[in-house]
CSV table of C-alpha atoms in Angstrom, one decimal:
chain,number,residue,atom,x,y,z
N,24,UNK,CA,84.0,44.9,10.6
N,25,UNK,CA,86.8,44.0,12.3
N,26,UNK,CA,89.0,42.6,9.7
N,27,UNK,CA,92.1,41.9,11.3
N,28,UNK,CA,90.4,40.3,14.3
N,29,UNK,CA,88.6,38.3,12.2
N,30,UNK,CA,91.4,36.9,10.1
N,31,UNK,CA,93.0,36.2,13.5
N,32,UNK,CA,90.6,33.9,14.5
N,33,UNK,CA,89.9,32.1,11.1
N,34,UNK,CA,93.6,31.5,11.2
N,35,UNK,CA,93.9,29.9,14.5
N,36,UNK,CA,91.2,27.5,13.6
N,37,UNK,CA,91.7,26.6,10.2
N,38,UNK,CA,92.9,23.2,10.4
N,39,UNK,CA,95.7,21.3,8.6
N,40,UNK,CA,95.1,17.9,6.6
N,41,UNK,CA,91.7,17.8,5.5
N,42,UNK,CA,91.4,21.7,4.8
N,43,UNK,CA,94.5,22.1,3.4
N,44,UNK,CA,94.5,24.1,0.0
N,45,UNK,CA,95.7,21.0,-1.7
N,46,UNK,CA,92.5,19.1,-1.1
N,47,UNK,CA,89.7,22.0,-0.5
N,48,UNK,CA,89.3,24.9,-3.2
N,49,UNK,CA,87.2,27.0,-0.5
N,50,UNK,CA,88.2,28.6,2.8
N,51,UNK,CA,86.6,26.4,5.5
N,52,UNK,CA,86.4,27.5,9.3
N,53,UNK,CA,86.2,24.7,11.7
N,54,UNK,CA,84.6,25.7,15.1
N,55,UNK,CA,84.8,23.5,18.1
N,56,UNK,CA,82.1,21.0,18.3
N,57,UNK,CA,78.4,21.8,19.7
N,58,UNK,CA,78.3,21.6,23.4
N,59,UNK,CA,76.7,18.4,24.7
N,60,UNK,CA,72.7,18.4,25.8
N,61,UNK,CA,74.1,17.9,29.3
N,62,UNK,CA,76.4,20.8,29.6
N,63,UNK,CA,73.9,23.5,29.6
N,64,UNK,CA,75.5,26.2,31.6
N,65,UNK,CA,79.4,24.8,31.3
N,66,UNK,CA,82.6,26.5,30.2
N,67,UNK,CA,82.2,24.6,27.0
N,68,UNK,CA,78.7,25.9,26.2
N,69,UNK,CA,79.4,29.5,26.7
N,70,UNK,CA,82.9,29.1,24.9
N,71,UNK,CA,80.6,27.6,22.1
N,72,UNK,CA,78.0,30.2,22.3
N,73,UNK,CA,80.8,33.2,22.4
N,74,UNK,CA,82.4,31.5,19.1
N,75,UNK,CA,79.3,30.9,17.7
N,76,UNK,CA,78.1,34.5,18.0
N,77,UNK,CA,81.4,36.0,17.0
N,78,UNK,CA,81.1,33.8,13.8
N,79,UNK,CA,77.7,34.8,13.0
N,80,UNK,CA,78.3,38.5,13.7
N,81,UNK,CA,81.3,39.2,11.5
N,82,UNK,CA,81.8,36.3,9.3
N,83,UNK,CA,79.3,37.3,6.3
N,84,UNK,CA,79.9,33.5,5.1
N,85,UNK,CA,77.2,30.9,5.1
N,86,UNK,CA,77.2,28.6,8.3
N,87,UNK,CA,76.6,25.0,7.6
N,88,UNK,CA,75.7,22.6,10.7
N,89,UNK,CA,76.5,19.3,9.6
N,90,UNK,CA,77.6,15.9,10.3
N,91,UNK,CA,80.3,14.3,8.6
N,92,UNK,CA,78.8,11.2,8.0
N,93,UNK,CA,75.0,12.5,7.5
N,94,UNK,CA,73.7,11.9,4.1
N,95,UNK,CA,71.6,14.9,4.1
N,96,UNK,CA,74.4,16.9,4.9
N,97,UNK,CA,76.8,15.8,2.6
N,98,UNK,CA,74.0,16.6,-0.4
N,99,UNK,CA,74.0,20.1,0.8
N,100,UNK,CA,78.2,20.3,1.1
N,101,UNK,CA,78.3,18.8,-2.6
N,102,UNK,CA,76.0,21.6,-3.8
N,103,UNK,CA,77.8,24.5,-2.0
N,104,UNK,CA,81.0,23.1,-3.5
N,105,UNK,CA,79.5,22.7,-7.0
N,106,UNK,CA,78.4,26.3,-6.6
N,107,UNK,CA,81.7,27.8,-5.2
N,108,UNK,CA,80.0,29.1,-2.6
N,109,UNK,CA,82.5,29.6,0.6
N,110,UNK,CA,81.1,28.9,3.9
N,111,UNK,CA,82.0,28.0,7.5
N,112,UNK,CA,81.4,24.5,8.9
N,113,UNK,CA,80.0,23.8,12.5
N,114,UNK,CA,80.2,20.0,13.3
N,115,UNK,CA,77.1,18.7,15.2
N,116,UNK,CA,77.8,14.9,16.1
N,117,UNK,CA,74.6,13.1,16.1
N,118,UNK,CA,76.0,10.4,18.2
N,119,UNK,CA,78.1,11.6,21.0
N,120,UNK,CA,76.3,13.0,24.3
N,121,UNK,CA,73.0,11.6,23.3
N,122,UNK,CA,73.0,13.4,20.4
N,123,UNK,CA,74.2,17.1,20.1
N,124,UNK,CA,71.0,17.7,17.7
N,125,UNK,CA,69.2,17.4,20.7
N,126,UNK,CA,70.8,20.6,22.5
N,127,UNK,CA,68.7,23.2,23.8
N,128,UNK,CA,71.0,25.8,21.8
N,129,UNK,CA,70.7,23.5,18.5
N,130,UNK,CA,67.1,23.3,19.0
N,131,UNK,CA,66.8,27.2,19.1
N,132,UNK,CA,68.4,27.3,15.8
N,133,UNK,CA,66.5,24.2,14.2
N,134,UNK,CA,63.7,23.0,15.9
N,135,UNK,CA,63.6,19.9,13.9
N,136,UNK,CA,66.6,18.7,15.6
N,137,UNK,CA,68.4,17.4,12.9
N,138,UNK,CA,71.4,18.4,10.2
N,139,UNK,CA,72.0,20.0,7.9
N,140,UNK,CA,71.0,23.6,8.5
N,141,UNK,CA,72.3,26.1,6.6
N,142,UNK,CA,72.4,29.8,8.2
N,143,UNK,CA,72.5,32.2,5.3
N,144,UNK,CA,71.4,35.9,3.9
N,145,UNK,CA,70.0,36.5,7.4
N,146,UNK,CA,67.8,33.3,7.6
N,147,UNK,CA,68.2,29.7,8.6
N,148,UNK,CA,67.1,26.5,6.6
N,149,UNK,CA,66.8,23.2,7.1
N,150,UNK,CA,66.0,20.2,4.9
N,151,UNK,CA,68.5,19.6,2.5
N,152,UNK,CA,66.5,20.1,-0.8
N,153,UNK,CA,64.9,23.0,0.6
N,154,UNK,CA,68.6,24.7,1.1
N,155,UNK,CA,69.7,23.2,-2.2
N,156,UNK,CA,66.5,24.8,-4.1
N,157,UNK,CA,67.5,28.2,-2.1
N,158,UNK,CA,70.9,27.9,-3.3
N,159,UNK,CA,70.0,27.0,-7.1
N,160,UNK,CA,67.7,30.3,-7.1
N,161,UNK,CA,70.2,32.7,-5.4
N,162,UNK,CA,73.4,31.2,-7.2
N,163,UNK,CA,72.2,29.8,-10.5
N,164,UNK,CA,75.5,28.8,-11.7
N,165,UNK,CA,76.3,26.3,-12.3
N,166,UNK,CA,72.8,24.8,-12.7
N,167,UNK,CA,71.5,21.8,-10.8
N,168,UNK,CA,68.3,21.7,-12.7
N,169,UNK,CA,67.8,21.4,-16.4
N,170,UNK,CA,65.9,24.0,-18.3
N,171,UNK,CA,63.3,22.0,-19.8
N,172,UNK,CA,60.4,21.3,-17.2
N,173,UNK,CA,59.8,17.4,-17.9
N,174,UNK,CA,63.5,16.8,-17.3
N,175,UNK,CA,63.3,18.8,-14.1
N,176,UNK,CA,60.3,17.0,-13.0
N,177,UNK,CA,62.4,14.1,-13.3
N,178,UNK,CA,65.2,15.3,-11.4
N,179,UNK,CA,62.6,16.2,-8.7
N,180,UNK,CA,61.4,13.0,-8.7
N,181,UNK,CA,64.6,10.8,-8.3
N,182,UNK,CA,65.6,13.3,-5.6
N,183,UNK,CA,62.3,12.9,-3.7
N,184,UNK,CA,62.5,9.2,-4.0
N,185,UNK,CA,65.6,9.2,-2.1
N,186,UNK,CA,65.0,12.0,0.2
N,187,UNK,CA,61.4,10.9,1.1
N,188,UNK,CA,61.3,7.4,-0.2
N,189,UNK,CA,64.5,5.9,1.4
N,190,UNK,CA,66.6,7.9,3.5
N,191,UNK,CA,64.0,8.5,6.1
N,192,UNK,CA,63.3,5.0,6.9
N,193,UNK,CA,66.8,4.4,7.5
N,194,UNK,CA,67.9,7.4,9.2
N,195,UNK,CA,69.2,7.1,13.0
N,196,UNK,CA,65.7,7.7,14.8
N,197,UNK,CA,64.2,4.7,13.1
N,198,UNK,CA,66.8,2.3,13.1
N,199,UNK,CA,67.0,2.8,17.0
N,200,UNK,CA,63.4,1.5,17.1
N,201,UNK,CA,64.5,-1.7,15.0
N,202,UNK,CA,66.6,-3.1,17.6
N,203,UNK,CA,68.6,-6.1,16.5
N,204,UNK,CA,66.7,-6.0,13.3
N,205,UNK,CA,68.4,-3.0,12.6
N,206,UNK,CA,70.9,-4.0,9.6
N,207,UNK,CA,68.2,-6.0,8.0
N,208,UNK,CA,65.5,-3.1,8.2
N,209,UNK,CA,67.9,-1.1,6.7
N,210,UNK,CA,69.2,-3.3,3.9
N,211,UNK,CA,65.4,-4.1,3.2
N,212,UNK,CA,64.6,-0.2,2.8
N,213,UNK,CA,67.7,0.5,0.6
N,214,UNK,CA,67.1,-2.6,-1.6
N,215,UNK,CA,63.6,-1.8,-2.3
N,216,UNK,CA,64.3,2.0,-2.8
N,217,UNK,CA,67.3,0.9,-5.3
N,218,UNK,CA,65.2,-1.6,-7.3
N,219,UNK,CA,62.9,1.1,-8.3
N,220,UNK,CA,65.5,3.7,-8.8
N,221,UNK,CA,67.3,1.4,-10.9
N,222,UNK,CA,64.3,1.2,-13.4
N,223,UNK,CA,63.7,4.9,-13.3
N,224,UNK,CA,67.3,5.7,-14.5
N,225,UNK,CA,67.3,3.2,-17.1
N,226,UNK,CA,64.8,5.8,-18.8
N,227,UNK,CA,66.5,8.8,-17.8
N,228,UNK,CA,70.2,8.6,-17.3
N,229,UNK,CA,72.9,9.7,-19.4
N,230,UNK,CA,76.4,10.2,-18.0
N,231,UNK,CA,74.3,11.0,-14.8
N,232,UNK,CA,70.7,10.7,-13.1
N,233,UNK,CA,69.2,12.7,-16.0
N,234,UNK,CA,70.9,13.3,-19.1
N,235,UNK,CA,74.3,14.3,-18.8
N,236,UNK,CA,74.6,17.2,-16.6
N,237,UNK,CA,74.9,16.8,-12.8
N,238,UNK,CA,71.4,17.6,-10.9
N,239,UNK,CA,69.9,17.8,-7.5
N,240,UNK,CA,69.1,14.2,-8.1
N,241,UNK,CA,72.8,13.3,-8.0
N,242,UNK,CA,73.4,15.1,-5.1
N,243,UNK,CA,71.2,12.5,-3.5
N,244,UNK,CA,72.2,10.0,-5.1
N,245,UNK,CA,76.1,9.5,-4.2
N,246,UNK,CA,75.3,9.7,-0.5
N,247,UNK,CA,72.7,7.3,-0.6
N,248,UNK,CA,74.8,4.9,-2.3
N,249,UNK,CA,77.5,5.5,0.7
N,250,UNK,CA,74.6,4.5,3.1
N,251,UNK,CA,74.0,1.3,1.3
N,252,UNK,CA,77.8,0.5,1.3
N,253,UNK,CA,77.8,1.1,5.1
N,254,UNK,CA,74.8,-1.2,5.6
N,255,UNK,CA,76.5,-3.7,3.3
N,256,UNK,CA,73.9,-3.8,0.7
N,257,UNK,CA,74.8,-5.8,-2.6
N,258,UNK,CA,75.0,-3.4,-5.2
N,259,UNK,CA,75.3,-5.9,-7.9
N,260,UNK,CA,71.5,-5.7,-9.2
N,261,UNK,CA,72.2,-1.9,-9.7
N,262,UNK,CA,74.6,-1.4,-12.6
N,263,UNK,CA,73.2,2.3,-13.5
N,264,UNK,CA,73.2,3.3,-9.9
N,265,UNK,CA,76.8,2.1,-9.5
N,266,UNK,CA,78.0,3.3,-12.8
N,267,UNK,CA,76.6,6.8,-11.9
N,268,UNK,CA,77.7,7.1,-8.6
N,269,UNK,CA,81.3,6.2,-9.6
N,270,UNK,CA,81.2,9.0,-12.2
N,271,UNK,CA,80.0,11.4,-9.6
N,272,UNK,CA,82.9,10.6,-7.1
N,273,UNK,CA,85.4,11.9,-9.6
N,274,UNK,CA,84.0,15.0,-9.4
N,275,UNK,CA,86.3,17.5,-7.7
N,276,UNK,CA,82.8,18.8,-5.5
N,277,UNK,CA,82.2,15.2,-4.6
N,278,UNK,CA,85.5,14.5,-3.5
N,279,UNK,CA,85.8,17.6,-1.2
N,280,UNK,CA,82.4,17.2,0.5
N,281,UNK,CA,82.9,13.2,1.2
N,282,UNK,CA,82.5,12.3,4.6
N,283,UNK,CA,85.8,10.7,4.9
N,284,UNK,CA,87.4,14.5,4.7
N,285,UNK,CA,85.1,16.6,6.8
N,286,UNK,CA,86.6,18.5,10.0
N,287,UNK,CA,84.5,16.3,12.3
N,288,UNK,CA,85.7,12.9,10.3
N,289,UNK,CA,87.5,10.5,13.1
N,290,UNK,CA,90.9,9.7,12.5
N,291,UNK,CA,90.1,6.0,11.7
N,292,UNK,CA,87.8,7.0,8.8
N,293,UNK,CA,89.6,9.7,7.2
N,294,UNK,CA,90.7,9.4,3.8
G,8,UNK,CA,50.4,19.4,-34.6
G,9,UNK,CA,47.6,21.0,-33.1
G,10,UNK,CA,45.8,18.3,-31.2
G,11,UNK,CA,45.0,19.5,-27.8
G,12,UNK,CA,46.9,17.5,-24.9
G,13,UNK,CA,45.0,14.5,-23.3
G,14,UNK,CA,43.9,15.2,-19.9
G,15,UNK,CA,46.4,14.3,-17.1
G,16,UNK,CA,45.4,11.1,-15.5
G,17,UNK,CA,46.1,11.2,-11.7
G,18,UNK,CA,46.6,7.6,-10.0
G,19,UNK,CA,45.2,8.3,-6.9
G,20,UNK,CA,44.1,6.6,-3.2
G,21,UNK,CA,41.3,8.2,-1.7
G,22,UNK,CA,42.8,8.0,1.9
G,23,UNK,CA,47.0,8.5,0.9
G,24,UNK,CA,48.0,12.2,2.0
G,25,UNK,CA,50.2,11.8,-1.1
G,26,UNK,CA,47.5,11.7,-3.3
G,27,UNK,CA,45.5,14.3,-1.6
G,28,UNK,CA,48.4,16.8,-1.7
G,29,UNK,CA,48.5,16.7,-5.7
G,30,UNK,CA,44.4,16.7,-5.8
G,31,UNK,CA,44.6,19.9,-4.0
G,32,UNK,CA,47.0,21.4,-6.6
G,33,UNK,CA,45.2,20.5,-9.3
G,34,UNK,CA,42.1,21.7,-7.7
G,35,UNK,CA,43.6,25.1,-6.8
G,36,UNK,CA,45.3,25.3,-10.5
G,37,UNK,CA,41.9,24.4,-12.0
G,38,UNK,CA,43.2,21.4,-14.0
G,39,UNK,CA,40.7,19.1,-14.9
G,40,UNK,CA,42.0,15.4,-14.7
G,41,UNK,CA,40.9,11.8,-14.9
G,42,UNK,CA,41.1,10.0,-11.8
G,43,UNK,CA,42.0,6.4,-11.6
G,44,UNK,CA,41.8,4.9,-8.2
G,45,UNK,CA,44.6,2.7,-7.3
G,46,UNK,CA,44.2,0.6,-4.1
G,47,UNK,CA,47.7,0.5,-2.6
G,48,UNK,CA,49.7,3.3,-3.3
G,49,UNK,CA,53.5,2.7,-2.7
G,50,UNK,CA,54.2,6.4,-0.7
G,51,UNK,CA,57.1,7.2,-2.4
G,52,UNK,CA,56.9,10.5,-1.4
G,53,UNK,CA,57.6,11.9,-5.0
G,54,UNK,CA,54.6,14.1,-5.1
G,55,UNK,CA,56.4,17.4,-4.6
G,56,UNK,CA,58.4,16.6,-8.0
G,57,UNK,CA,54.4,16.4,-9.5
G,58,UNK,CA,53.3,19.7,-7.7
G,59,UNK,CA,56.5,21.5,-8.8
G,60,UNK,CA,55.8,20.3,-12.5
G,61,UNK,CA,52.3,21.6,-12.1
G,62,UNK,CA,53.4,24.9,-10.6
G,63,UNK,CA,56.1,25.6,-13.6
G,64,UNK,CA,53.5,24.7,-16.1
G,65,UNK,CA,50.4,26.1,-14.7
G,66,UNK,CA,51.7,29.2,-12.9
G,67,UNK,CA,48.3,30.8,-11.6
G,68,UNK,CA,47.6,30.8,-9.0
G,69,UNK,CA,51.0,30.4,-7.5
G,70,UNK,CA,51.7,27.9,-4.8
G,71,UNK,CA,55.4,29.4,-4.2
G,72,UNK,CA,56.0,33.0,-2.9
G,73,UNK,CA,57.9,35.3,-5.5
G,74,UNK,CA,60.7,35.9,-2.4
G,75,UNK,CA,63.7,33.1,-2.4
G,76,UNK,CA,63.7,33.2,1.3
G,77,UNK,CA,59.9,32.6,1.6
G,78,UNK,CA,60.2,30.2,-0.9
G,79,UNK,CA,62.7,28.3,1.2
G,80,UNK,CA,60.3,28.4,4.3
G,81,UNK,CA,57.7,26.9,2.3
G,82,UNK,CA,59.9,24.1,0.9
G,83,UNK,CA,61.6,23.9,4.5
G,84,UNK,CA,57.9,23.1,5.9
G,85,UNK,CA,56.8,21.2,2.9
G,86,UNK,CA,60.1,18.8,3.1
G,87,UNK,CA,59.7,18.5,6.5
G,88,UNK,CA,56.1,16.7,6.5
G,89,UNK,CA,57.1,14.8,3.2
G,90,UNK,CA,60.3,13.6,4.6
G,91,UNK,CA,60.4,14.0,8.1
G,92,UNK,CA,57.1,12.8,9.2
G,93,UNK,CA,54.8,11.0,6.7
G,94,UNK,CA,57.6,8.4,5.8
G,95,UNK,CA,57.8,7.3,9.3
G,96,UNK,CA,54.3,6.7,9.4
G,97,UNK,CA,53.4,5.0,6.5
G,98,UNK,CA,52.1,1.5,5.8
G,99,UNK,CA,55.4,-0.1,5.2
G,100,UNK,CA,56.8,1.2,8.4
G,101,UNK,CA,53.5,0.5,10.3
G,102,UNK,CA,53.5,-3.1,9.6
G,103,UNK,CA,56.8,-3.6,11.0
G,104,UNK,CA,55.9,-2.1,14.6
G,105,UNK,CA,53.1,-4.8,15.0
G,106,UNK,CA,51.0,-3.8,18.2
G,107,UNK,CA,53.1,-0.8,18.7
G,108,UNK,CA,51.6,0.6,15.7
G,109,UNK,CA,49.4,3.3,17.1
G,110,UNK,CA,52.0,4.4,19.5
G,111,UNK,CA,54.7,4.7,16.9
G,112,UNK,CA,52.7,6.6,14.7
G,113,UNK,CA,51.4,9.0,17.3
G,114,UNK,CA,55.3,9.6,18.3
G,115,UNK,CA,56.2,10.4,15.0
G,116,UNK,CA,53.6,12.7,14.3
G,117,UNK,CA,53.9,14.4,17.7
G,118,UNK,CA,57.7,14.8,17.7
G,119,UNK,CA,57.3,16.4,13.8
G,120,UNK,CA,54.4,18.8,14.8
G,121,UNK,CA,56.1,20.0,17.5
G,122,UNK,CA,59.0,21.3,15.4
G,123,UNK,CA,56.4,22.3,12.9
G,124,UNK,CA,54.5,24.6,15.3
G,125,UNK,CA,57.6,26.2,16.6
G,126,UNK,CA,58.4,27.1,13.0
G,127,UNK,CA,54.9,28.1,12.0
G,128,UNK,CA,55.0,30.6,14.9
G,129,UNK,CA,57.8,32.3,12.9
G,130,UNK,CA,56.3,32.1,9.2
G,131,UNK,CA,52.7,31.9,9.4
G,132,UNK,CA,50.0,34.4,8.4
G,133,UNK,CA,46.8,33.1,7.4
G,134,UNK,CA,48.6,30.1,6.2
G,135,UNK,CA,51.7,28.5,6.7
G,136,UNK,CA,53.9,31.1,5.0
G,137,UNK,CA,52.1,34.3,5.2
G,138,UNK,CA,48.6,34.8,4.0
G,139,UNK,CA,48.9,32.8,0.4
G,140,UNK,CA,48.1,29.3,0.4
G,141,UNK,CA,51.6,27.5,-0.7
G,142,UNK,CA,53.0,24.0,-1.1
G,143,UNK,CA,53.3,23.9,2.7
G,144,UNK,CA,49.9,24.2,3.2
G,145,UNK,CA,49.1,21.5,0.5
G,146,UNK,CA,51.1,19.0,2.9
G,147,UNK,CA,50.0,20.3,5.8
G,148,UNK,CA,46.4,19.5,6.0
G,149,UNK,CA,46.7,16.0,4.9
G,150,UNK,CA,49.0,15.3,7.5
G,151,UNK,CA,46.3,16.9,10.1
G,152,UNK,CA,44.2,14.4,9.0
G,153,UNK,CA,46.7,11.7,9.3
G,154,UNK,CA,47.3,12.9,13.0
G,155,UNK,CA,43.3,12.8,13.5
G,156,UNK,CA,43.3,9.3,12.3
G,157,UNK,CA,46.3,8.2,14.7
G,158,UNK,CA,43.9,9.9,17.3
G,159,UNK,CA,47.0,12.4,18.1
G,160,UNK,CA,46.1,15.0,20.7
G,161,UNK,CA,46.0,18.5,18.7
G,162,UNK,CA,45.9,20.6,21.8
G,163,UNK,CA,49.6,21.5,21.8
G,164,UNK,CA,49.6,22.7,18.2
G,165,UNK,CA,47.2,25.9,18.1
G,166,UNK,CA,49.3,27.4,15.1
G,167,UNK,CA,48.8,24.1,13.2
G,168,UNK,CA,45.0,23.9,13.8
G,169,UNK,CA,44.2,27.3,13.1
G,170,UNK,CA,45.7,26.9,9.7
G,171,UNK,CA,44.2,23.8,9.0
G,172,UNK,CA,41.0,25.2,9.9
G,173,UNK,CA,41.4,27.9,7.7
G,174,UNK,CA,42.5,25.5,4.7
G,175,UNK,CA,39.4,23.3,4.7
G,176,UNK,CA,37.4,26.3,4.1
G,177,UNK,CA,38.8,26.3,0.7
G,178,UNK,CA,36.8,25.0,-2.3
G,179,UNK,CA,40.2,23.3,-3.5
G,180,UNK,CA,40.7,21.5,-0.1
G,181,UNK,CA,36.8,20.3,0.1
G,182,UNK,CA,36.5,18.9,-3.3
G,183,UNK,CA,39.9,17.1,-3.0
G,184,UNK,CA,39.3,15.7,0.5
G,185,UNK,CA,39.5,12.0,1.0
G,186,UNK,CA,35.8,11.8,2.0
G,187,UNK,CA,34.8,12.8,-1.3
G,188,UNK,CA,36.7,10.8,-4.0
G,189,UNK,CA,35.5,8.4,-6.4
G,190,UNK,CA,37.0,5.5,-4.4
G,191,UNK,CA,35.8,6.5,-0.8
G,192,UNK,CA,34.0,3.7,0.8
G,193,UNK,CA,30.3,4.3,1.5
G,194,UNK,CA,30.8,4.4,5.5
G,195,UNK,CA,33.5,7.3,5.3
G,196,UNK,CA,31.9,9.2,2.5
G,197,UNK,CA,31.2,12.9,3.4
């Protein structure tokens, strides 16, 4: 391990502002953005690959491929923060250059061509809940699942409802198909999903989605509420969702991982 | 109190891939249940929560490998199907697509299967992950059935095809098959 070289590279990339010790507890290395789909053999691509390989070869930290605004990425960032796991973040811009997730380099890493993906312990995992479950099993404290199997089922049911029943219907690729009906479509998906969720939460919620401990369900809830706000969904009919979301946003892990505080957050959206 | 627990009740639609996943799990674990046919299931994709609960309360036979990394692979594949492919071709979305319905469903499944085929080339043994049936397999077979309904050309996906064929030879996949349910219409019955 070339410690001094490693330290040097890390320091040269460490961003002030969003990543300063004041508002992020964990060291986080910013790597320049993914090359575009069109810049296959450009200097930019070569440089990115070099830095990426260098990072992978001597950084023993996990690497998270993330987009600031992706709710799926935010779920994983929250989990990493809650469990106190340091990681390096590689931004992947889903819009720029036709979508950097479609580049050949990213496809080789994650054939699903989506974020988030986490490189950890020699493997690459995609799908936010698969990542979160892996983190739960390998870093059990603090727990993100209750001990009781029935309560665990409730946590999973809520998480699954958001992750399979709401978010995919309003993700980028679907919205592209909806053309000018985009906003209305997204609002309908979220509204009908939240109607069901509000009812479920009335049975399961304590301070958080299930009882009084933060769980995987909460990791899914806050980012979905952020999506709802982006699509101007009226949150009036969902007092339980609103209350829980408010409580979650007061937690440090939800704050540091927030879309407004990421290395790739555009200046105009930065907190 | 020593009263035996009442049999679980499964609300199921013969053709729903989500219901079929759960029926397979119940069959594999040898859990008797009462089936209540429901005509229009809201596909909320919560079936993995049910399958996980069955896994935790009826651990044999296992549907998740012991190794956490292999478990992550199983979950990644299952989630890809359950969140990344199936919801995009579910009833409510298809209704919106009008006459573009078939094309839309084929595109969703095709692009999902392209990614899946690549992943499986790294993870598969006899089944999706190694040689033991897992939650990934419970999601795969129903999704292939959907692909066939939408006339997706399976030519480009030899690994998916091979695994699906091996799964359909298993008793649990046969008894739970859409063509053999109490609510299967006569013309679709096996």
